[in-house]
Coordinates of C-alpha atoms in Angstrom, one line a residue:
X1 CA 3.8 42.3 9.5
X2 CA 6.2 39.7 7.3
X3 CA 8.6 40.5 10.3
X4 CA 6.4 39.4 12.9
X5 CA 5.2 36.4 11.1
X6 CA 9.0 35.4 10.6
X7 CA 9.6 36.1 14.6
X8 CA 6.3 33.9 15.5
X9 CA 7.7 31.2 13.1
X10 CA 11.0 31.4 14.5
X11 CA 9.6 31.3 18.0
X12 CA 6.7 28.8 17.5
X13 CA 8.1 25.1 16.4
X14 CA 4.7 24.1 16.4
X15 CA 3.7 26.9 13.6
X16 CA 6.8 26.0 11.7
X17 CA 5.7 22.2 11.4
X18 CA 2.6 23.5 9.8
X19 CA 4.2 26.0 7.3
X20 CA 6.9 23.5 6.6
X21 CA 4.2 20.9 5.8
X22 CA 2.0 23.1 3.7
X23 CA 4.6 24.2 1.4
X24 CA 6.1 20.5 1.5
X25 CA 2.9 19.2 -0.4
X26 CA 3.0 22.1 -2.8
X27 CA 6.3 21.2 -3.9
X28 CA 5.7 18.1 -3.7
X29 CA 2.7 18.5 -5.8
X30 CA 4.5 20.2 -8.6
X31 CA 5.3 17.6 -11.7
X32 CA 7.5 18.4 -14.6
X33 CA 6.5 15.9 -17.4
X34 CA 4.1 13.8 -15.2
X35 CA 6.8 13.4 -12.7
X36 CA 6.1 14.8 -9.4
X37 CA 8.3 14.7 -6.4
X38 CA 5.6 13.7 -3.9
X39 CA 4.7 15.2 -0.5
X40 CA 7.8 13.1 1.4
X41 CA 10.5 14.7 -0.7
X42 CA 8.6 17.9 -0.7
X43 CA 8.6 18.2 3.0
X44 CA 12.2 17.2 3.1
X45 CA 13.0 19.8 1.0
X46 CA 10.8 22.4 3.2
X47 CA 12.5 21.4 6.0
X48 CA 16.4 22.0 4.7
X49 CA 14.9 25.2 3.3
X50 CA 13.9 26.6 6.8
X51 CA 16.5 25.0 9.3
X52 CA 19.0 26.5 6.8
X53 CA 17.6 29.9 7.8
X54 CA 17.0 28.6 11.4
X55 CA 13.8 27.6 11.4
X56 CA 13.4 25.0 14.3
X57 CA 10.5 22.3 14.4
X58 CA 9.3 21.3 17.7
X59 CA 11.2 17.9 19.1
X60 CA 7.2 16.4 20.4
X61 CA 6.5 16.5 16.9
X62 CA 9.8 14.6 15.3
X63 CA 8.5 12.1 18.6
X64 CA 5.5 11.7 17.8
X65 CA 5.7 11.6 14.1
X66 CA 8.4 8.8 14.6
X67 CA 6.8 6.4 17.0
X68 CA 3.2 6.9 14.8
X69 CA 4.9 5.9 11.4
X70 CA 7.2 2.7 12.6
X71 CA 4.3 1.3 14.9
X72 CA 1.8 1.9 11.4
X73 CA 4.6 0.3 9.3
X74 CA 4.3 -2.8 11.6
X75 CA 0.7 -2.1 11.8
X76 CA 0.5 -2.5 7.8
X77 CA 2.7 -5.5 7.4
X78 CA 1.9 -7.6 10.1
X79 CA -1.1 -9.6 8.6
X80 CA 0.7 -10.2 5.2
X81 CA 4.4 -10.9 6.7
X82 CA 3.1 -13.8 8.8
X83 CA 1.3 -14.8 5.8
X84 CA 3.8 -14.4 2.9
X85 CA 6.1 -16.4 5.0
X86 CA 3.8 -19.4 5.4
X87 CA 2.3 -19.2 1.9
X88 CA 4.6 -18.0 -1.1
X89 CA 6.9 -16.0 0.9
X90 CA 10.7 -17.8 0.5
X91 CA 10.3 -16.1 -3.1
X92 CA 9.6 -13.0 -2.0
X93 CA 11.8 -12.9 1.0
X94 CA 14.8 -13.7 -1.4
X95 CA 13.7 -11.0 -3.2
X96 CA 13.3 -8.1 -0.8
X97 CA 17.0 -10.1 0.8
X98 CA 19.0 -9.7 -2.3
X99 CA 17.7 -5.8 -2.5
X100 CA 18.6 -5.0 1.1
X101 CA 22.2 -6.7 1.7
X102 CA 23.3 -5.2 -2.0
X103 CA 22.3 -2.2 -0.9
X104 CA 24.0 -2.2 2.3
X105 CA 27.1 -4.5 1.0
X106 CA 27.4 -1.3 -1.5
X107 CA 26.6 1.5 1.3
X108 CA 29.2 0.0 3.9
X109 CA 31.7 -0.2 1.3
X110 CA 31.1 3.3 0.0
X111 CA 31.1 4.8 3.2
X112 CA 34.6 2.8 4.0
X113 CA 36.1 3.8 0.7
X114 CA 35.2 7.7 1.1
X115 CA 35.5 7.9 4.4
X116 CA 32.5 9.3 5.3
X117 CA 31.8 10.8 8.7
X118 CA 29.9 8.7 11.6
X119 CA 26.5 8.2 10.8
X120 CA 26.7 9.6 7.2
X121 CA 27.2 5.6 6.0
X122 CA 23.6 5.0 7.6
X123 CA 22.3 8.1 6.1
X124 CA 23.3 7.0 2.7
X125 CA 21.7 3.5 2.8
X126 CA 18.4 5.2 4.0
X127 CA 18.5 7.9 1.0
X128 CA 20.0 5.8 -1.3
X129 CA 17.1 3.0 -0.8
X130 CA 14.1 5.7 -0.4
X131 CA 13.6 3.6 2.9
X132 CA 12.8 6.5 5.8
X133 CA 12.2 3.6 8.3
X134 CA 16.2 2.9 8.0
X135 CA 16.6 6.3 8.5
X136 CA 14.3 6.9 11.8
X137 CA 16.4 3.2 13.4
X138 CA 19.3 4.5 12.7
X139 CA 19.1 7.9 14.5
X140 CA 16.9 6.1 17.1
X141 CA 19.8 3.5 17.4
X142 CA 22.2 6.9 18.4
X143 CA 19.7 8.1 20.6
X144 CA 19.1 5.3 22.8
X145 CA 22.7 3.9 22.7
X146 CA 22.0 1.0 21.2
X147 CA 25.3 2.4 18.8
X148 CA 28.5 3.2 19.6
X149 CA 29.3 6.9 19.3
X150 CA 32.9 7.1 18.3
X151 CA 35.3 9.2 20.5
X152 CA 35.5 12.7 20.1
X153 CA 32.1 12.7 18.6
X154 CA 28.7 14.1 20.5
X155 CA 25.8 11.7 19.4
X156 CA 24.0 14.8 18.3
X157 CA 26.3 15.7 15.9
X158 CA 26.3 11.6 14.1
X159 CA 22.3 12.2 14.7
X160 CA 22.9 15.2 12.3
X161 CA 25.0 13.4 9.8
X162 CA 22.8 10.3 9.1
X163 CA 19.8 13.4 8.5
X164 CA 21.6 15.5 6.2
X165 CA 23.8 12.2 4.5
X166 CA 20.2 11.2 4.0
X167 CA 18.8 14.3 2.7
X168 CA 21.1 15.0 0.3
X169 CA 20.9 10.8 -1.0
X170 CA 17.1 10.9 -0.5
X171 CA 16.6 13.3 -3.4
X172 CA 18.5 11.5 -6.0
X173 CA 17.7 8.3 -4.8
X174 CA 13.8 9.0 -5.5
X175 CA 14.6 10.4 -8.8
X176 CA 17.3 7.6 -9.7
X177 CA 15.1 5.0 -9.0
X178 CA 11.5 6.1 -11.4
X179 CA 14.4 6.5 -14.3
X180 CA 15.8 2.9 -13.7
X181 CA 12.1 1.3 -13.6
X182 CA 11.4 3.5 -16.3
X183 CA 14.3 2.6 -19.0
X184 CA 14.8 -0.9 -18.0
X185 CA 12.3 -2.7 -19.7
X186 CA 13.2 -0.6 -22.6
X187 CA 17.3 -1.4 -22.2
X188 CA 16.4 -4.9 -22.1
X189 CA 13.3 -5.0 -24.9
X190 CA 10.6 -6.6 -22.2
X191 CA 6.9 -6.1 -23.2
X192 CA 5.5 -5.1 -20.4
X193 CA 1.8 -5.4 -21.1
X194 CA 2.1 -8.3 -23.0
X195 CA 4.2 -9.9 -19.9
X196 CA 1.1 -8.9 -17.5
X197 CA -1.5 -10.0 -20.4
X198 CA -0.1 -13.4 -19.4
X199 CA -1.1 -13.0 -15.7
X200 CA -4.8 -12.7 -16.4
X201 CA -5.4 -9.6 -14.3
X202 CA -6.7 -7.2 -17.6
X203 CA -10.0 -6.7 -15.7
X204 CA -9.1 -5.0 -12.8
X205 CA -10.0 -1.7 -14.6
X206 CA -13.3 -1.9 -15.4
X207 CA -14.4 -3.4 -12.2
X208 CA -12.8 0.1 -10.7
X209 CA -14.9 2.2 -13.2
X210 CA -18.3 0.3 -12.4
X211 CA -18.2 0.5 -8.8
X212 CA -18.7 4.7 -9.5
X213 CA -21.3 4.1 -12.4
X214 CA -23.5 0.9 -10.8
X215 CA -27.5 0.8 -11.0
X216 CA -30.2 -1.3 -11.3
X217 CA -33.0 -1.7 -13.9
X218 CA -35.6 -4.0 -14.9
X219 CA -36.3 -6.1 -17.5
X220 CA -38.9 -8.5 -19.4
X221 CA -36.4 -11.5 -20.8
X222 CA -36.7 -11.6 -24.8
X223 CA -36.3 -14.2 -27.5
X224 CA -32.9 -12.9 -28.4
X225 CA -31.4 -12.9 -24.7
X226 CA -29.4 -16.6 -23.3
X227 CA -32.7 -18.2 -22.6
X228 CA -32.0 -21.4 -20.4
X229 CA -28.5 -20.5 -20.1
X230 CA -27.3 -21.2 -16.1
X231 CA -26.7 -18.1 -14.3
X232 CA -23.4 -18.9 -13.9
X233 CA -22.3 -19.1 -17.2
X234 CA -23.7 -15.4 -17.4
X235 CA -22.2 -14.3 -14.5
X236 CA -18.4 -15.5 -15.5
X237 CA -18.9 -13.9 -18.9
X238 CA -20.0 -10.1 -17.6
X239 CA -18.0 -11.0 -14.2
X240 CA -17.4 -7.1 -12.3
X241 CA -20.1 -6.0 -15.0
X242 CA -23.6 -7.1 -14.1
X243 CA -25.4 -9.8 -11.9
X244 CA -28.7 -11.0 -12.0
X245 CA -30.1 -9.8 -8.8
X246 CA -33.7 -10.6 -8.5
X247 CA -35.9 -12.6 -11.2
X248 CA -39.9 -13.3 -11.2
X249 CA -41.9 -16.0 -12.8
X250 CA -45.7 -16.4 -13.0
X251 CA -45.8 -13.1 -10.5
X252 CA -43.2 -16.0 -8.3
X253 CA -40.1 -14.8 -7.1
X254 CA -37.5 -17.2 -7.7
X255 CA -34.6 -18.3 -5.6
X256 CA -31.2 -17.8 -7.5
X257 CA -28.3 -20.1 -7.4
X258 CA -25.5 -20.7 -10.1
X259 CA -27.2 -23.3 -11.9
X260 CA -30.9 -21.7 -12.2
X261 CA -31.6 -21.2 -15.8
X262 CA -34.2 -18.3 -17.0
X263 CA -36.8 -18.4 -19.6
X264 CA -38.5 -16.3 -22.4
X265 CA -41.0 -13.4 -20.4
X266 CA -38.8 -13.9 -17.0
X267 CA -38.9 -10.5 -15.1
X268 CA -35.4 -9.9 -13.8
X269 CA -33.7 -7.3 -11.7
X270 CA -30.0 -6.4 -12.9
X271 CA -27.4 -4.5 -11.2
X272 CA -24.5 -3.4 -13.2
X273 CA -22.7 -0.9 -15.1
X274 CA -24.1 2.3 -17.5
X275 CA -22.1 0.9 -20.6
X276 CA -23.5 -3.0 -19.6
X277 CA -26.8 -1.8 -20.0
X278 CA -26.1 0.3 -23.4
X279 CA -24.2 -2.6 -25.1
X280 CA -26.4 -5.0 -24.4
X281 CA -29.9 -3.7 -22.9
X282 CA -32.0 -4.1 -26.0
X283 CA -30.7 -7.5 -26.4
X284 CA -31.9 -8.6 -23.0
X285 CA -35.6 -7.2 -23.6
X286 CA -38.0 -5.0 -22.8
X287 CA -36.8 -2.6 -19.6
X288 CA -39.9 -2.3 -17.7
X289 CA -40.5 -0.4 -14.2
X290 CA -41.1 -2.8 -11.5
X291 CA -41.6 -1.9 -7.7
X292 CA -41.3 -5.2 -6.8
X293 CA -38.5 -6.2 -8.7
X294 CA -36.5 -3.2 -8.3
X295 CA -37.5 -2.5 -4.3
X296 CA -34.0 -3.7 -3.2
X297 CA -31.6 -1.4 -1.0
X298 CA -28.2 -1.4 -3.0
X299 CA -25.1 -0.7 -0.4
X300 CA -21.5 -1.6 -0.8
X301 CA -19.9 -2.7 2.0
X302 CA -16.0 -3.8 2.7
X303 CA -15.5 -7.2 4.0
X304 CA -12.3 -8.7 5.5
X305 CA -10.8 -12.0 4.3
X306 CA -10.5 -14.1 7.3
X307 CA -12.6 -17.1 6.8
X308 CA -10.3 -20.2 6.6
X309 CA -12.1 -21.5 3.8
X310 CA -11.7 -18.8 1.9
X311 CA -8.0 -17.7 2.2
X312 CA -5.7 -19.6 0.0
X313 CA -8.8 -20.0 -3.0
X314 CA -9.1 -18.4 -6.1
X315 CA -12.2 -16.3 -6.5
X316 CA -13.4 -18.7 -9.2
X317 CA -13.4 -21.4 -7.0
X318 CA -15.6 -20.2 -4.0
X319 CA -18.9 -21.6 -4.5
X320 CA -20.6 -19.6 -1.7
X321 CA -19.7 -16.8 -3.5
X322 CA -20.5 -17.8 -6.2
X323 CA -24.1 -18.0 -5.1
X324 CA -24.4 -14.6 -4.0
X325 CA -26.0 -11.9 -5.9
X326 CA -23.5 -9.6 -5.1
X327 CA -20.3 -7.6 -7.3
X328 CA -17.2 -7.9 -6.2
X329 CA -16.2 -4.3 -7.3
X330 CA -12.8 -3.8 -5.6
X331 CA -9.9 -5.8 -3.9
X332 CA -7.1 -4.2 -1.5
X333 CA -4.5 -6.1 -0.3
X334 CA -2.2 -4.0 2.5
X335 CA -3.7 -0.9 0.7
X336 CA -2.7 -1.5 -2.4
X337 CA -5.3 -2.4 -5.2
X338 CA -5.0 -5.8 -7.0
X339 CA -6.8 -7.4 -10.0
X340 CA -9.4 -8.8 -9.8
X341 CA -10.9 -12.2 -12.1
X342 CA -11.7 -15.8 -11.6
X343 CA -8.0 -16.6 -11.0
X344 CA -7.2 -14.2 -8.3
X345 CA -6.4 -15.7 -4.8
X346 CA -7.9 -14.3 -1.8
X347 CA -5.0 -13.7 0.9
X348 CA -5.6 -13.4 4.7
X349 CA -6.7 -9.5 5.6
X350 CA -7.6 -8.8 1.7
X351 CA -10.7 -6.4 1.5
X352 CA -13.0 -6.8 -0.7
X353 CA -15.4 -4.1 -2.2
X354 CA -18.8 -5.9 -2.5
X355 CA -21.9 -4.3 -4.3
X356 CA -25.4 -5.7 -4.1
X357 CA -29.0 -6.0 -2.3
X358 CA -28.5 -5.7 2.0
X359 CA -29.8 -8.9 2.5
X360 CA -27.3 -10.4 0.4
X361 CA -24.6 -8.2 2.1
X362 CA -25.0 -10.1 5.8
X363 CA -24.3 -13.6 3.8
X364 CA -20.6 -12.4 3.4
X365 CA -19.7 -12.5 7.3
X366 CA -20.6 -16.5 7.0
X367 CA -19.2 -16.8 3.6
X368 CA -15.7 -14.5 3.4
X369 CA -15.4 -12.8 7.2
X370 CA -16.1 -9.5 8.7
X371 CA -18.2 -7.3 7.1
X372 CA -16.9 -3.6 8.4
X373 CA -19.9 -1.7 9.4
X374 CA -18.3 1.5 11.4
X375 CA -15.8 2.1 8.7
X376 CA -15.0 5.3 10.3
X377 CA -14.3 4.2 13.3
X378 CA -10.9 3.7 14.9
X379 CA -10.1 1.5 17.6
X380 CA -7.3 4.0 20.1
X381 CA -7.1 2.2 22.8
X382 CA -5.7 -0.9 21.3
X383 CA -4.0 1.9 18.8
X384 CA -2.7 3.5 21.8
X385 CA -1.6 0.6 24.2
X386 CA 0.0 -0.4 21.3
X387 CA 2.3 2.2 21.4
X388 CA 3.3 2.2 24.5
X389 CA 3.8 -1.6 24.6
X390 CA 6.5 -1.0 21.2
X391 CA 8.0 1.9 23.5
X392 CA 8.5 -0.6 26.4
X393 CA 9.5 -3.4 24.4
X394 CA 12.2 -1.1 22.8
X395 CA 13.6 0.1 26.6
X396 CA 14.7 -3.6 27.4
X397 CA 18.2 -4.4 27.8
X398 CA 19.9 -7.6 27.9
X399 CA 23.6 -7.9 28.7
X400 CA 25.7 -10.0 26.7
X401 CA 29.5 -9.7 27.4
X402 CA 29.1 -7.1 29.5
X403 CA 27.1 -5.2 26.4
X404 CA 23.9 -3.6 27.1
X405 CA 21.7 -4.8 24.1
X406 CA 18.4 -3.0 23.3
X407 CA 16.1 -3.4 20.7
X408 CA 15.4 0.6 20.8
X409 CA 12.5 2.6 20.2
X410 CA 12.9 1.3 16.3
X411 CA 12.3 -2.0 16.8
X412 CA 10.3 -2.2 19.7
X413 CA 7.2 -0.3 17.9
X414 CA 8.0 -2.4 14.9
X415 CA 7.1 -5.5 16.8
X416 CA 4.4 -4.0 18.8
X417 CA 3.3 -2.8 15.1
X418 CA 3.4 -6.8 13.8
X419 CA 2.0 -8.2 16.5
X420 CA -1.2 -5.5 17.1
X421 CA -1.4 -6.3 12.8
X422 CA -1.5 -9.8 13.1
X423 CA -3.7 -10.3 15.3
X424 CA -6.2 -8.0 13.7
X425 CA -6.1 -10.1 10.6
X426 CA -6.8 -12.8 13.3
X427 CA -9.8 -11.5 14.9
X428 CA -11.0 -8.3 12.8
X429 CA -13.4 -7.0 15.8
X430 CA -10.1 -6.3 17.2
X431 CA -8.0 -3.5 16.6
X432 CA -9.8 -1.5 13.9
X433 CA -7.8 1.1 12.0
X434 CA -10.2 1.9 8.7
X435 CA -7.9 2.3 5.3
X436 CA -8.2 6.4 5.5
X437 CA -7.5 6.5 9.0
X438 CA -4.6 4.1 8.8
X439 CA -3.0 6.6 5.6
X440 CA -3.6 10.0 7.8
X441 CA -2.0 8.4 10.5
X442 CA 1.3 6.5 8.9
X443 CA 1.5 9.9 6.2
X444 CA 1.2 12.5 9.3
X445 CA 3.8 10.2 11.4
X446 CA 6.1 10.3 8.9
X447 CA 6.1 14.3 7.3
X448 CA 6.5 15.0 10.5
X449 CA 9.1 13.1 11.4
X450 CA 10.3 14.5 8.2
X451 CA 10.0 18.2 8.5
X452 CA 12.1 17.8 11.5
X453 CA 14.9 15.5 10.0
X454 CA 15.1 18.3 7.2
X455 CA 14.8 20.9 9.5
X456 CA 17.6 20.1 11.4
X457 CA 19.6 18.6 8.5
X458 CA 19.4 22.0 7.1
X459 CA 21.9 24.1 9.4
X460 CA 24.5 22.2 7.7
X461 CA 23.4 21.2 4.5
X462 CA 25.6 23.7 2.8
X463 CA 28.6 22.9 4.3
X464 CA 27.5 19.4 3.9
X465 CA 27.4 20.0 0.1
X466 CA 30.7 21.6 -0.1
X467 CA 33.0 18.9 1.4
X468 CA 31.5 15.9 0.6
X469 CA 28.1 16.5 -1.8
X470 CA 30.0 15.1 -4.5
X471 CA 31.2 11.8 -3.2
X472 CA 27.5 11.4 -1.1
X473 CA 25.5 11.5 -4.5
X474 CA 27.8 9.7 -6.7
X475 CA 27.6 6.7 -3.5
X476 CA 23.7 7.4 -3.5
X477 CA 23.7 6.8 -7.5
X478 CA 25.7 3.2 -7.0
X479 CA 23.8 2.0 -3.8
X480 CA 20.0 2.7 -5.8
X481 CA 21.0 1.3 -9.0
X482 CA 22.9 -1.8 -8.7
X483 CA 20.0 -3.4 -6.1
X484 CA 17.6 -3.2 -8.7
X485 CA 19.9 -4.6 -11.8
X486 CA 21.4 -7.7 -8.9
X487 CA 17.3 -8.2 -7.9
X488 CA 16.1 -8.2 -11.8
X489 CA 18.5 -10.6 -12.7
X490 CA 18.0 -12.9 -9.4
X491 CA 14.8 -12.4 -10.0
X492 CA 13.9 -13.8 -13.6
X493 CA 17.5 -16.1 -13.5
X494 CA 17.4 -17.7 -10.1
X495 CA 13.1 -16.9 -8.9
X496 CA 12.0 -18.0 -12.2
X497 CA 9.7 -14.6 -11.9
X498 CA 7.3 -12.8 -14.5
X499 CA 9.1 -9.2 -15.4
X500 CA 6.1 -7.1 -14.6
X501 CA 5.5 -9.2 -11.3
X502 CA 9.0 -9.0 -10.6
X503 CA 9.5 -5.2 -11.4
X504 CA 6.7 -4.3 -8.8
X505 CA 8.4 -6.7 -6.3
X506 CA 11.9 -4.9 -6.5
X507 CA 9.7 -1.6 -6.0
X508 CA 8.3 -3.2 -2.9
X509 CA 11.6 -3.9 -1.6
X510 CA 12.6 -0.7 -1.6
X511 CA 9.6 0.7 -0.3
X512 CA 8.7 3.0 -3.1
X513 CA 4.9 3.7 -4.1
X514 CA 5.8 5.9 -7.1
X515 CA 7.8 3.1 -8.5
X516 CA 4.7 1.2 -8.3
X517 CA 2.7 3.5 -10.1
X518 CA 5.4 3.7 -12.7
X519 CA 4.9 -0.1 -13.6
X520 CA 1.5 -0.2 -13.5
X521 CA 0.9 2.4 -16.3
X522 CA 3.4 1.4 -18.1
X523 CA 1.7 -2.6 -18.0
X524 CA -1.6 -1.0 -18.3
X525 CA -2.2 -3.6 -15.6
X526 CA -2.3 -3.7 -11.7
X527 CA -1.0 -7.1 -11.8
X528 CA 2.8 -6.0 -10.4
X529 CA 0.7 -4.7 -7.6
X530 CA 0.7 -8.6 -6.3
X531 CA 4.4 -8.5 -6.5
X532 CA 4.5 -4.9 -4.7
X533 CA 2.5 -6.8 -1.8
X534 CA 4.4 -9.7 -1.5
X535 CA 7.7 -8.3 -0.9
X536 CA 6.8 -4.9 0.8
X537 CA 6.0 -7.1 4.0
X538 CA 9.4 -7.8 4.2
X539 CA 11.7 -5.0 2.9
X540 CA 9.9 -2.6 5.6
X541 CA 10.9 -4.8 8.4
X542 CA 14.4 -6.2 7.0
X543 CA 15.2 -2.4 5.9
X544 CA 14.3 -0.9 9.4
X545 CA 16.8 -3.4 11.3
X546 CA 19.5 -2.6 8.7
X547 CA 19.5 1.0 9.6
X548 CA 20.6 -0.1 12.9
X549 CA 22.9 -2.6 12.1
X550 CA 25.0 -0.9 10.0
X551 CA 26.2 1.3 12.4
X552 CA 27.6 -1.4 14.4
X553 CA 29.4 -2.5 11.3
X554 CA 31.3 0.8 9.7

């Protein structure tokens, strides 16, 4: 039986994908000290682990995998890298700048100095920055010609170097990079929470707790309670805790607004959190069970940032919004969540989680932008033509000096990618790719892309290992450390940045969500998230080009 399953595996490239990506996660899955290596490593090490032993993975699969991850990379970035560039992007395009051309000063050099085999200088600038878009350019780059092969040399064999080169970098680069993060703040005696205390973001937590533990009760308004107190005032001291949702007088309902004070015996509606209503329900008053009051259908809806009186505000200073009876529970910002208080600015394409009474739900479409109704569903055919319009683009050639020049496959799909992004943060009927949809599909693209870089990296891994292991890791160590010291410095010397804003911008330059997660626990604070954000929209699109310039350099 375990010989036939080996023969159908050996056989089947399609059933090897699967097995390799199964046993990718769990590896990827298993932590030694809260460290885990995550499902991209994991399946990179899956793959080397069966094309060692000549497992094969399909070649539609590396395909598809490949042109679904670079057009979602685009896909991802494009609303915010129009955006950061207009807005506060010359910081953060500095910043992801300085990462990038160390990083591939240091890799070009290294790859001189050893004298590393064509392609392996490419591979090591993709491992070395944890970047798998440099990697999937440069071997696109190869394929399509847009690279010189050198003589003597079949382009499948400098595909294979940049794969394994990577491989072996990828590993050490992942692992080099959490323990730099990790230790620098200790080296150089930074405070991290205290540094993100200053950026006001401490209650991003509990407005992600309440969202799962919301309710609403009723109440008759005591003596002890802030009688005649505006409801704004109320609202800006228990903001992402409660809201006054409905109130009564002399059996009247009353219309709410910010400055609409309540009295002794008011009946009010409130929707908020379990621990609001412990702390502080007996000081409010009597709870009392109220049809009328407490009739309202609660729904939470997500709502797209693209009013253009909204974008560039701070929450604080939205009176609209201000006005609704409504939570704002949660705030995205290209997937990754941000804090949330008066002070936070809303960015073009943010989504905001809103809680409250339907009726007060349709109000945000006027007030913020579109309200997303069929979260679940995804819009192909613009997904689709998408695709096809990146591969198109990518096919071009344009002779210069007697030079065919194409963009590739690479960097066709990355503009496609843009574009089709943009233009959904433009008009958000258009284009729709929910947040779990948009994750399956970038996280499927790219294990399978990676299962078959690994896969067929693994046939010479060993030998790989044995003639130049040594000098690939010790260049892999160099090109992922010295970015992040050069960017740190830049950043707080030249950028003038906060160190917990800056730390989660140097992890968005080099791409790197564990990173992120790193900084945030240790700032007990999602505030580098904003700095994640701001230079992620960059490094994905400067860091894909590199992988195919350098090959035209060394």
């Amino acid at each position: 039986m375990f010989d036939y399953l080996l023969e159908l595996l050996r056989g089947n490239g399609t059933a090897a994908l699967f097995v390799v990506l199964g046993f990718g996660f769990l590896i990827g899955r298993l932590g030694f000290r809260g460290f885990t290596l995550g499902p991209v490593a994991g399946v990179l090490l899956a793959g080397l682990v069966f094309g060692h032993y000549g497992f094969t993975i399909s070649g539609w699969a590396q395909s598809f995998g490949f042109a679904m991850f670079i057009f979602c990379v685009g896909y991802q970035a494009g609303p915010r890298f129009i955006d950061v560039m207009l807005e506060d992007g010359p910081k953060y395009l500095a910043l992801a700048l300085v990462v990038a051309a160390t990083g591939f000063v240091l890799a070009a050099s290294m790859g001189r100095l050893l004298q590393l085999e064509p392609g392996a200088t490419a591979g090591l600038l993709a491992g070395a920055m944890t970047t798998t878009s440099t990697l999937a350019a440069a071997q696109d780059a190869l394929l399509s010609g847009l690279a010189p092969v050198p003589e003597g040399w079949l382009v499948e064999d400098v595909v294979t170097n940049v794969g394994t080169s990577y491989a072996i970098t990828y590993l050490f680069g992942v692992i080099g990079l959490i323990l730099t993060i990790k230790f620098l703040p200790a080296l150089l005696r930074t405070d991290l929470p205290a540094e993100a205390a200053k950026l006001d973001a401490g209650e991003t937590d509990a407005a992600a707790e309440s969202q799962q533990s919301l309710r609403t009760r009723a109440y008759r308004i005591g003596p002890n309670w802030n009688v005649d107190e505006p409801l704004g005032d109320l609202d800006d001291r228990h903001v992402n805790l409660a809201r006054i949702i409905r109130a009564r007088r002399d059996g009247k309902m009353l219309e709410l607004r910010a400055n609409t004070a309540l009295s002794e015996d008011d009946e009010i509606a409130i929707l908020g959190d379990h621990g609001y209503f412990v702390a502080h329900g007996d000081e409010i008053g009597d709870e009392i069970f109220d049809r009328e009051l407490l009739d309202s259908r609660v729904i939470t809806a997500q709502v797209v940032v693209s009013n253009a009186d909204v974008v560039g505000k701070k929450v604080g200073e939205i009176d609209d919004l201000q006005r609704l009876n409504l939570m704002l529970t949660g705030m995205k910002r290209m997937r990754v969540a941000v804090p949330i208080n008066p002070d936070t600015m809303l960015k073009h394409r943010d989504v905001l989680t809103f809680t409250g009474p339907e009726e007060e739900i349709e109000a945000l479409r006027r007030v913020v932008g579109y309200v997303e109704r069929d979260v679940l569903e995804t819009d192909l055919l613009t997904f689709g033509i998408g695709i096809v319009a990146g591969l198109t683009i990518g096919s071009f050639a344009v002779t210069v000096g007697g030079v065919p020049l194409t963009l590739g496959a690479a960097g066709g799909l990355l503009i496609s990618g843009l574009t089709v992004g943009f233009m959904r943060s433009v008009r958000p009927t258009f284009g729709r790719v929910p947040g779990p949809a948009l994750w399956l599909l970038m996280e499927l693209g790219l294990l399978m892309f990676m299962a078959g870089v690994g896969a067929n990296a693994g046939a010479d891994i060993v030998d790989t290992l044995a003639t130049a292991g040594l000098r690939l890791v010790l260049a892999g160590i160099v090109v992922t450390i010295v970015p992040v010291l050069v960017a740190y410095a830049f950043g707080r010397l030249v950028l003038g940045f906060n160190p917990a804003l800056l730390l989660g911008g140097i992890t968005g330059a080099m791409t790197s969500g564990a990173s992120l997660r790193l900084i945030t626990a240790a700032s007990k604070s999602n505030a580098p998230a904003l700095g994640y954000t701001g230079a992620y929209a960059f490094a994905n699109v400067i860091l894909t080009l590199a992988g195919s310039l350098i090959l035209l350099v060394v």
